[in-house]
Coordinates of C-alpha atoms and ligand atoms in Angstrom, one line a residue:
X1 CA 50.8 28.7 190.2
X2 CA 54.0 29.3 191.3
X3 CA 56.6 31.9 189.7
X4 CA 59.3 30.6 187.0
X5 CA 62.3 30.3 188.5
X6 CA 64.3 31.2 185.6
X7 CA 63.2 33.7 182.7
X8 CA 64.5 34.4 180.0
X9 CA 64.2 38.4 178.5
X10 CA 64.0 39.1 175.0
X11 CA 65.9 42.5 174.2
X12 CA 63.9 44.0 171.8
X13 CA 65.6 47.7 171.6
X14 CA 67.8 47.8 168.5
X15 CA 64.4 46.8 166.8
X16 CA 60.8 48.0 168.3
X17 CA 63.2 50.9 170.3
X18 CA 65.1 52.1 167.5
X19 CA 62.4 51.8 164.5
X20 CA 60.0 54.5 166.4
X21 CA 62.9 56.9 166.2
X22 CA 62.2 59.9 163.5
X23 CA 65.7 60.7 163.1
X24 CA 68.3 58.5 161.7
X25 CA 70.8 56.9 164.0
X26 CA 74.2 55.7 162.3
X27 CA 74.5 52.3 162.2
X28 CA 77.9 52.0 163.7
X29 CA 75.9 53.6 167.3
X30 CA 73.4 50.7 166.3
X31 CA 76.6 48.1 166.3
X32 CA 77.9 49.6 169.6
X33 CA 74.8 49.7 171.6
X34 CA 74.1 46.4 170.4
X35 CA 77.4 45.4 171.6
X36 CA 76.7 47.0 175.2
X37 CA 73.6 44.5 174.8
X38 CA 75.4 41.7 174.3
X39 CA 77.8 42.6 177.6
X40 CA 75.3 42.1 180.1
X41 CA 74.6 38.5 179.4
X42 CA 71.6 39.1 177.2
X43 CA 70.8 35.9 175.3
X44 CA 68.4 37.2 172.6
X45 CA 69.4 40.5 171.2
X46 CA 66.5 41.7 168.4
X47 CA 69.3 43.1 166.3
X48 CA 67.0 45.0 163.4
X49 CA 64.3 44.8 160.7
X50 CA 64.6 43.4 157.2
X51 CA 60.9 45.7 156.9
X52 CA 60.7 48.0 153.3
X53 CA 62.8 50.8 153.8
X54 CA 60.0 52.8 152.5
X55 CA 58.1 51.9 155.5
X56 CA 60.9 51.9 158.5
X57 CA 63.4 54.2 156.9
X58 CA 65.3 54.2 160.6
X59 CA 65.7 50.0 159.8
X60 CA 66.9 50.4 156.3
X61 CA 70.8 49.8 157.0
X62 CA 69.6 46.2 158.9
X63 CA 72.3 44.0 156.2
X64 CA 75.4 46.2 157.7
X65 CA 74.1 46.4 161.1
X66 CA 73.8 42.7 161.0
X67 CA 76.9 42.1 159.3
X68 CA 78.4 44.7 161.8
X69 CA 77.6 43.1 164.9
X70 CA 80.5 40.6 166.4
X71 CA 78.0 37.4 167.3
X72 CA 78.6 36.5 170.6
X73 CA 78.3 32.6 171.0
X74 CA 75.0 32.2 173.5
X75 CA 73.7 35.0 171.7
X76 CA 71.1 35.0 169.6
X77 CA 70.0 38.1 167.3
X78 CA 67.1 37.5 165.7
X79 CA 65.7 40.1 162.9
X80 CA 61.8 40.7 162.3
X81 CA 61.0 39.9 158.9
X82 CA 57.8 40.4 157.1
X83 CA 58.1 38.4 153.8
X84 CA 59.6 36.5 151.7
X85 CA 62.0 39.6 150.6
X86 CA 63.1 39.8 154.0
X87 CA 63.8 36.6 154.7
X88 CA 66.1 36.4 151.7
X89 CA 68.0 39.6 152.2
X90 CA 68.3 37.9 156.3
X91 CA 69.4 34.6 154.8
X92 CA 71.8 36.8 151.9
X93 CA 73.7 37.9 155.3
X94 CA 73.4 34.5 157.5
X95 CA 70.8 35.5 160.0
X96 CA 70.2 32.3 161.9
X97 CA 66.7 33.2 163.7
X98 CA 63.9 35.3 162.5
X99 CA 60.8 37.0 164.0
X100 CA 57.4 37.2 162.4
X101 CA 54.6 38.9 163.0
X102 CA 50.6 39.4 162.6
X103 CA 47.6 40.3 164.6
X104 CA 44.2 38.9 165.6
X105 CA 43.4 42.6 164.3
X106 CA 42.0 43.3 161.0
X107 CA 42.4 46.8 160.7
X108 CA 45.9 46.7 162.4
X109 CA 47.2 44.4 159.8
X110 CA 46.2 46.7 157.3
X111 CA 47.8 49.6 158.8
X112 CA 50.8 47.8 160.0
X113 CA 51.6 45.8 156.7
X114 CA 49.0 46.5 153.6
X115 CA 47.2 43.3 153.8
X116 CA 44.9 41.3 155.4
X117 CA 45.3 39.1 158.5
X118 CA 44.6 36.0 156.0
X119 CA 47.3 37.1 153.3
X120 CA 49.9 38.0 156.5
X121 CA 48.9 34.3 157.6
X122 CA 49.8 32.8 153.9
X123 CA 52.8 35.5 153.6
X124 CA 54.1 33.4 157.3
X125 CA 53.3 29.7 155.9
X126 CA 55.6 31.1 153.0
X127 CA 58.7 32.4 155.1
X128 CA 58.1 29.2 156.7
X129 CA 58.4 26.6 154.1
X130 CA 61.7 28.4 153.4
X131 CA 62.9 29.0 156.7
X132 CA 62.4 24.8 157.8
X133 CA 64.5 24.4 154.7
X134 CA 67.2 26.4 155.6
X135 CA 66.9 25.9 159.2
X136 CA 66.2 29.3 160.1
X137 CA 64.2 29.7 163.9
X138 CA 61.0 31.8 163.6
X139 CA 59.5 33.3 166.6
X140 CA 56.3 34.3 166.2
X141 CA 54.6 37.9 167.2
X142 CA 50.9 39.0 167.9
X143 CA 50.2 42.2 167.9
X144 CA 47.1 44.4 169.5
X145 CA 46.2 41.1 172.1
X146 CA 44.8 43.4 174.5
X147 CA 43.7 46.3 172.1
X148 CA 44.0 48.1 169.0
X149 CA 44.1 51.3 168.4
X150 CA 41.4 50.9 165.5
X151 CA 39.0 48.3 166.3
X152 CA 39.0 48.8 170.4
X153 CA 38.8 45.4 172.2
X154 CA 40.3 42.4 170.8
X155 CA 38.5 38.8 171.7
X156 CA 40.9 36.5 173.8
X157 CA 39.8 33.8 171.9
X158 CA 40.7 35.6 168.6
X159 CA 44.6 36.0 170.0
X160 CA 43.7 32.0 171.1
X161 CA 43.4 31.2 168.3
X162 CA 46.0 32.9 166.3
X163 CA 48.7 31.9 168.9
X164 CA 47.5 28.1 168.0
X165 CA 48.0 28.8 164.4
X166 CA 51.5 30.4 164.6
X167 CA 52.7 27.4 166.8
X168 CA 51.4 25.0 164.2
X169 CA 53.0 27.1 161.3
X170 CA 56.0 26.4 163.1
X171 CA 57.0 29.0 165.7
X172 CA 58.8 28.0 168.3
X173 CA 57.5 31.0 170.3
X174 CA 54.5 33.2 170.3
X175 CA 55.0 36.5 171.9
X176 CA 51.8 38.2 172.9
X177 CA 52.4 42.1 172.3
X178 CA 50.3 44.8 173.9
X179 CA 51.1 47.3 171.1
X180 CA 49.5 50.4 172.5
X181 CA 49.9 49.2 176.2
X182 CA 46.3 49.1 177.2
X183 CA 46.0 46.1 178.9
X184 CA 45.7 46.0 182.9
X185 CA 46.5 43.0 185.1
X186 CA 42.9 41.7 185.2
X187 CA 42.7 41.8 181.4
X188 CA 45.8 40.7 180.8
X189 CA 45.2 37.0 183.5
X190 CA 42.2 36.9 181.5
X191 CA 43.7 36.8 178.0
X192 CA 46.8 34.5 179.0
X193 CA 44.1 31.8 180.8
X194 CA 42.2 31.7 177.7
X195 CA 45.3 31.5 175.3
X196 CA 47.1 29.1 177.5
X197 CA 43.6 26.5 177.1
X198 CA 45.3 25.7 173.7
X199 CA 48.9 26.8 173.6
X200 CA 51.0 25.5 176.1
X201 CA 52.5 28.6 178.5
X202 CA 56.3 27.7 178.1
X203 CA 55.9 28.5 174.1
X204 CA 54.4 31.4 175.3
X205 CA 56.1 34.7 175.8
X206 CA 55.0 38.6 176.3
X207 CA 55.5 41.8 175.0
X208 CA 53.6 44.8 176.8
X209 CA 53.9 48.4 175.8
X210 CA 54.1 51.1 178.7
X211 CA 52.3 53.7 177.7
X212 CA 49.0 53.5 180.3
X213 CA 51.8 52.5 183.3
X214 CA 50.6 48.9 183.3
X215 CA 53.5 47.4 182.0
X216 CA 55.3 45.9 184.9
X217 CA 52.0 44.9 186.5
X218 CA 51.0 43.1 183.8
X219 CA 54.5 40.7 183.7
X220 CA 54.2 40.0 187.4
X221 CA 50.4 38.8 186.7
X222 CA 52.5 36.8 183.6
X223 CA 54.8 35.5 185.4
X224 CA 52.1 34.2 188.2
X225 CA 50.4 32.2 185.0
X226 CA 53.6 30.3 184.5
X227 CA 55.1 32.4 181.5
X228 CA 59.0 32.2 181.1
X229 CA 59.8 35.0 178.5
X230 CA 59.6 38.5 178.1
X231 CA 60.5 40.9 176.1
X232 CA 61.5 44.3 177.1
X233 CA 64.0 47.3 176.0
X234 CA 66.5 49.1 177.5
X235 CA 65.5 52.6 178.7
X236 CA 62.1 51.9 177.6
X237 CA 62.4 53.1 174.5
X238 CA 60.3 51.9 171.5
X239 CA 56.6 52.0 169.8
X240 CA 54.9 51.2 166.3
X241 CA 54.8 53.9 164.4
X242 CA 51.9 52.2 162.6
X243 CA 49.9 52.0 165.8
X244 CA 48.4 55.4 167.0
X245 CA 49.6 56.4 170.3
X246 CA 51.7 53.5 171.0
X247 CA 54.4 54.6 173.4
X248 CA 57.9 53.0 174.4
X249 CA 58.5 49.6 175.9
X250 CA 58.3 48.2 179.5
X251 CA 62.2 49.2 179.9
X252 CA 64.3 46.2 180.6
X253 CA 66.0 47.4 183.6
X254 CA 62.8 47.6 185.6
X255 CA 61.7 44.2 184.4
X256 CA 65.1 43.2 185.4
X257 CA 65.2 45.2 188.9
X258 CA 61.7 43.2 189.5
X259 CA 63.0 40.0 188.8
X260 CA 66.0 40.6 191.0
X261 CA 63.9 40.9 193.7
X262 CA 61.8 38.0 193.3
X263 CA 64.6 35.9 193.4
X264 CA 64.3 34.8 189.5
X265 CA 67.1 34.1 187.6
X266 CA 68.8 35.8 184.3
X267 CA 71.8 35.9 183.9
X268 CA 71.6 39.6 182.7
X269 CA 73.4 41.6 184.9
X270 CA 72.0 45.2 186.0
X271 CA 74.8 47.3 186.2
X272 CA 75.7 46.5 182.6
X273 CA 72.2 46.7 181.4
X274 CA 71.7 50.0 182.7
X275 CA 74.9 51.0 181.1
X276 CA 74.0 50.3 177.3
X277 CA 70.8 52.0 178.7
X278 CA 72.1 55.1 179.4
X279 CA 74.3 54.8 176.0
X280 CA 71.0 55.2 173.7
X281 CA 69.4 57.4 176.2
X282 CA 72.4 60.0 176.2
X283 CA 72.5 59.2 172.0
X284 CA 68.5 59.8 172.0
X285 CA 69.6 63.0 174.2
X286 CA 66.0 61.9 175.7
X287 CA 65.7 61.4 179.6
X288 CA 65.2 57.6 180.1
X289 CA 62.3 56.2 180.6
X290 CA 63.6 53.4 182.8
X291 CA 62.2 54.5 187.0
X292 CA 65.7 52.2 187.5
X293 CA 67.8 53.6 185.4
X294 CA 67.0 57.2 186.5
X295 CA 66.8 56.0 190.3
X296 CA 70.8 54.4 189.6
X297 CA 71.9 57.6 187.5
X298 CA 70.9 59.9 190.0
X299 CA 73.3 58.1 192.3
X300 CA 70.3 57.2 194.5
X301 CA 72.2 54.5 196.3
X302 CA 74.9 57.0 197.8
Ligands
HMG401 P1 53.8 47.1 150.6 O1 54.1 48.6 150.2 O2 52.4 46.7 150.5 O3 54.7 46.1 149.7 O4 54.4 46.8 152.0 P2 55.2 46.1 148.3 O5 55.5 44.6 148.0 O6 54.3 46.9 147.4 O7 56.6 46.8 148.4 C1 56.8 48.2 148.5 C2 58.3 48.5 148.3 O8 59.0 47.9 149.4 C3 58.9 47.8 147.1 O9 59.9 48.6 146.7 C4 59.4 46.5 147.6 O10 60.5 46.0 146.9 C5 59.9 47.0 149.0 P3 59.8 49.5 145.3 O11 59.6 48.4 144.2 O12 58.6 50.4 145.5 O13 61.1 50.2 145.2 N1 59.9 45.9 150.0 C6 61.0 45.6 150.7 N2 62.2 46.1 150.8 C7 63.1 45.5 151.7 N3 62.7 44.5 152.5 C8 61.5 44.0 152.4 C9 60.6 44.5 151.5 N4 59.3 44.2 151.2 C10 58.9 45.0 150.3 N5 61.2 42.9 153.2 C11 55.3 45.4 153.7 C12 54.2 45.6 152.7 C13 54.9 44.3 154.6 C14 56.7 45.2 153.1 C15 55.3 46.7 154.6 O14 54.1 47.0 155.0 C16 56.3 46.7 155.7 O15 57.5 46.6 155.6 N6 55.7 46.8 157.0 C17 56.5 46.7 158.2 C18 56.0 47.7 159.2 C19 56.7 47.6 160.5 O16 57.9 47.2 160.5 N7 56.0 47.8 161.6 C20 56.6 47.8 162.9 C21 57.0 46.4 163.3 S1 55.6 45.5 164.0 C22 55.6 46.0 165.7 O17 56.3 46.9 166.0 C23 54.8 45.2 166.7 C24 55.7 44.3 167.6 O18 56.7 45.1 168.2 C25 54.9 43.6 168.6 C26 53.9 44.6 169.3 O19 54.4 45.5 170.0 O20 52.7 44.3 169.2 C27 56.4 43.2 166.7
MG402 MG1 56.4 46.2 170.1

């Protein structure tokens, strides 16, 4: 199959990057990296989590960072929610698009959100009776697709099937996450052939997690199976805090670099990306994770 000629990158940072973070970070540096975000042509910007605060403390200001955020038009800032109390505090403050999420895993769901992957399945049909209603977009997440860090493998037909279900729920999008970044290109063609029987690969989108190396590797295998979207975060930062040895995200200025050079379109320019890159880095006061960043920072093209 030949490569997308366009794809479209999902900036997950302000979200899966910021809510592994131990130490608090003010919202107004949430607004203003979100802002940077916005500046390099980014059109989906996960701005927060309307999660308990008891369980992402680092998420709990999400109404003022989503009220604080100036909406650029072509933007879109979707929030994860996961139930019905989150979708009404979203709706209270006029969030337009939402992100849900569950897992073919058993033992992750407990971990992750205190119930089984049944009751997160009837907790999503709720949300979505309520968003159709109101309107609201839901994009749909699967965590653990190629592992968890609690039950080891996880059948491809299991995240099959799951994938089917969240589309007929009414996702517009299933992103496939690799939570704890296990997965490895082989793996990985496997899983999306086997997904892709049922659920068409342009509703399809994925999400891999770093922490093996595999990251990139995995997306160009993706992209050779026809998928469109992915979602990455700036610097690389990000991980679950519920999932044991997760590490940050594939950092979007490497997915980005790649792309570049394949000749695939997205509108997201580099220079600016790696800007609002080095912004949280330097906040973090963490060396970024990004080989691109670092490569740019270190002035390696003089
Ligand atoms: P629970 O403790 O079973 O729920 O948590 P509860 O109903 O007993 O609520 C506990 C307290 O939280 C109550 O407060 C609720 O009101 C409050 P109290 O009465 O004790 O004062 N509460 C809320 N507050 C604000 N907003 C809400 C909300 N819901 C309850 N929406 C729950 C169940 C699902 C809420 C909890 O487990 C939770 O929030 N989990 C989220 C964990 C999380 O955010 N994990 C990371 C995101 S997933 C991820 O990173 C993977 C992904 O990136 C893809 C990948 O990489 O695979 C997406
Ligand atoms: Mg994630």
């Amino acid at each position: 199959m030949a490569f997308p000629k366009v794809v479209k990158i999902v900036e997950v940072s302000p979200r899966d990057g910021l809510q592994n973070e131990a130490k608090i970070v003010p919202t107004a540096v949430k607004i203003e990296f979100i802002h940077l975000l916005a500046e390099s042509g980014l059109s989906v910007i996960e701005a927060t989590s309307f999660v308990s605060p008891k369980w992402i403390p680092q998420l709990a200001d999400h109404k003022e960072v989503f009220q604080g955020i100036s909406k650029n038009a072509g933007v879109s800032y979707p929030v994860l929610v996961p139930n019905l109390k989150g979708l009404q505090s979203a709706m209270d403050v006029g969030v337009k698009e939402i992100a849900i999420f569950t897992t073919p895993s058993e033992q992750f769901s407990q971990h992750n959100t205190n119930c089984s992957v049944a009751e997160s399945l009837a907790r999503i049909a709720e949300m979505m009776t309520v968003a159709r209603q109101s309107q609201i977009r839901v994009r749909g997440y699967l965590s653990c697709v190629l592992g968890c860090p609690y039950e080891g493998d996880i059948a491809p037909q299991a995240v099959s099937d799951m994938a089917e279900k969240l589309i007929q729920l009414g996702c517009y999008e299933v992103s496939l996450g690799d939570t704890i970044g296990v997965g490895t290109p082989s793996k990985t063609h496997h899983m999306l052939d086997v997904v892709t029987e049922k659920t068409a690969r342009e509703k399809l989108a994925v999400h891999f997690h770093d922490t093996y190396g595999q990251a990139l590797a995995n997306i160009y295998v993706a992209l050779e199976s026809g998928i469109q979207v992915i979602d990455s975060s700036v610097s690389g930062i990000g991980g679950c805090p519920y999932a044991k040895g997760a590490s940050g995200n594939v950092a979007s200025e490497d997915v980005l670099y790649m792309l570049n050079g394949m000749g695939i379109q997205t509108n997201v320019d580099l220079a600016k990306l790696i800007k609002a890159g080095q912004f949280i880095s330097n906040y973090l006061q963490r060396p970024t994770q990004s080989k691109v960043n670092a490569a740019y920072s270190a002035d390696f093209f003089e």
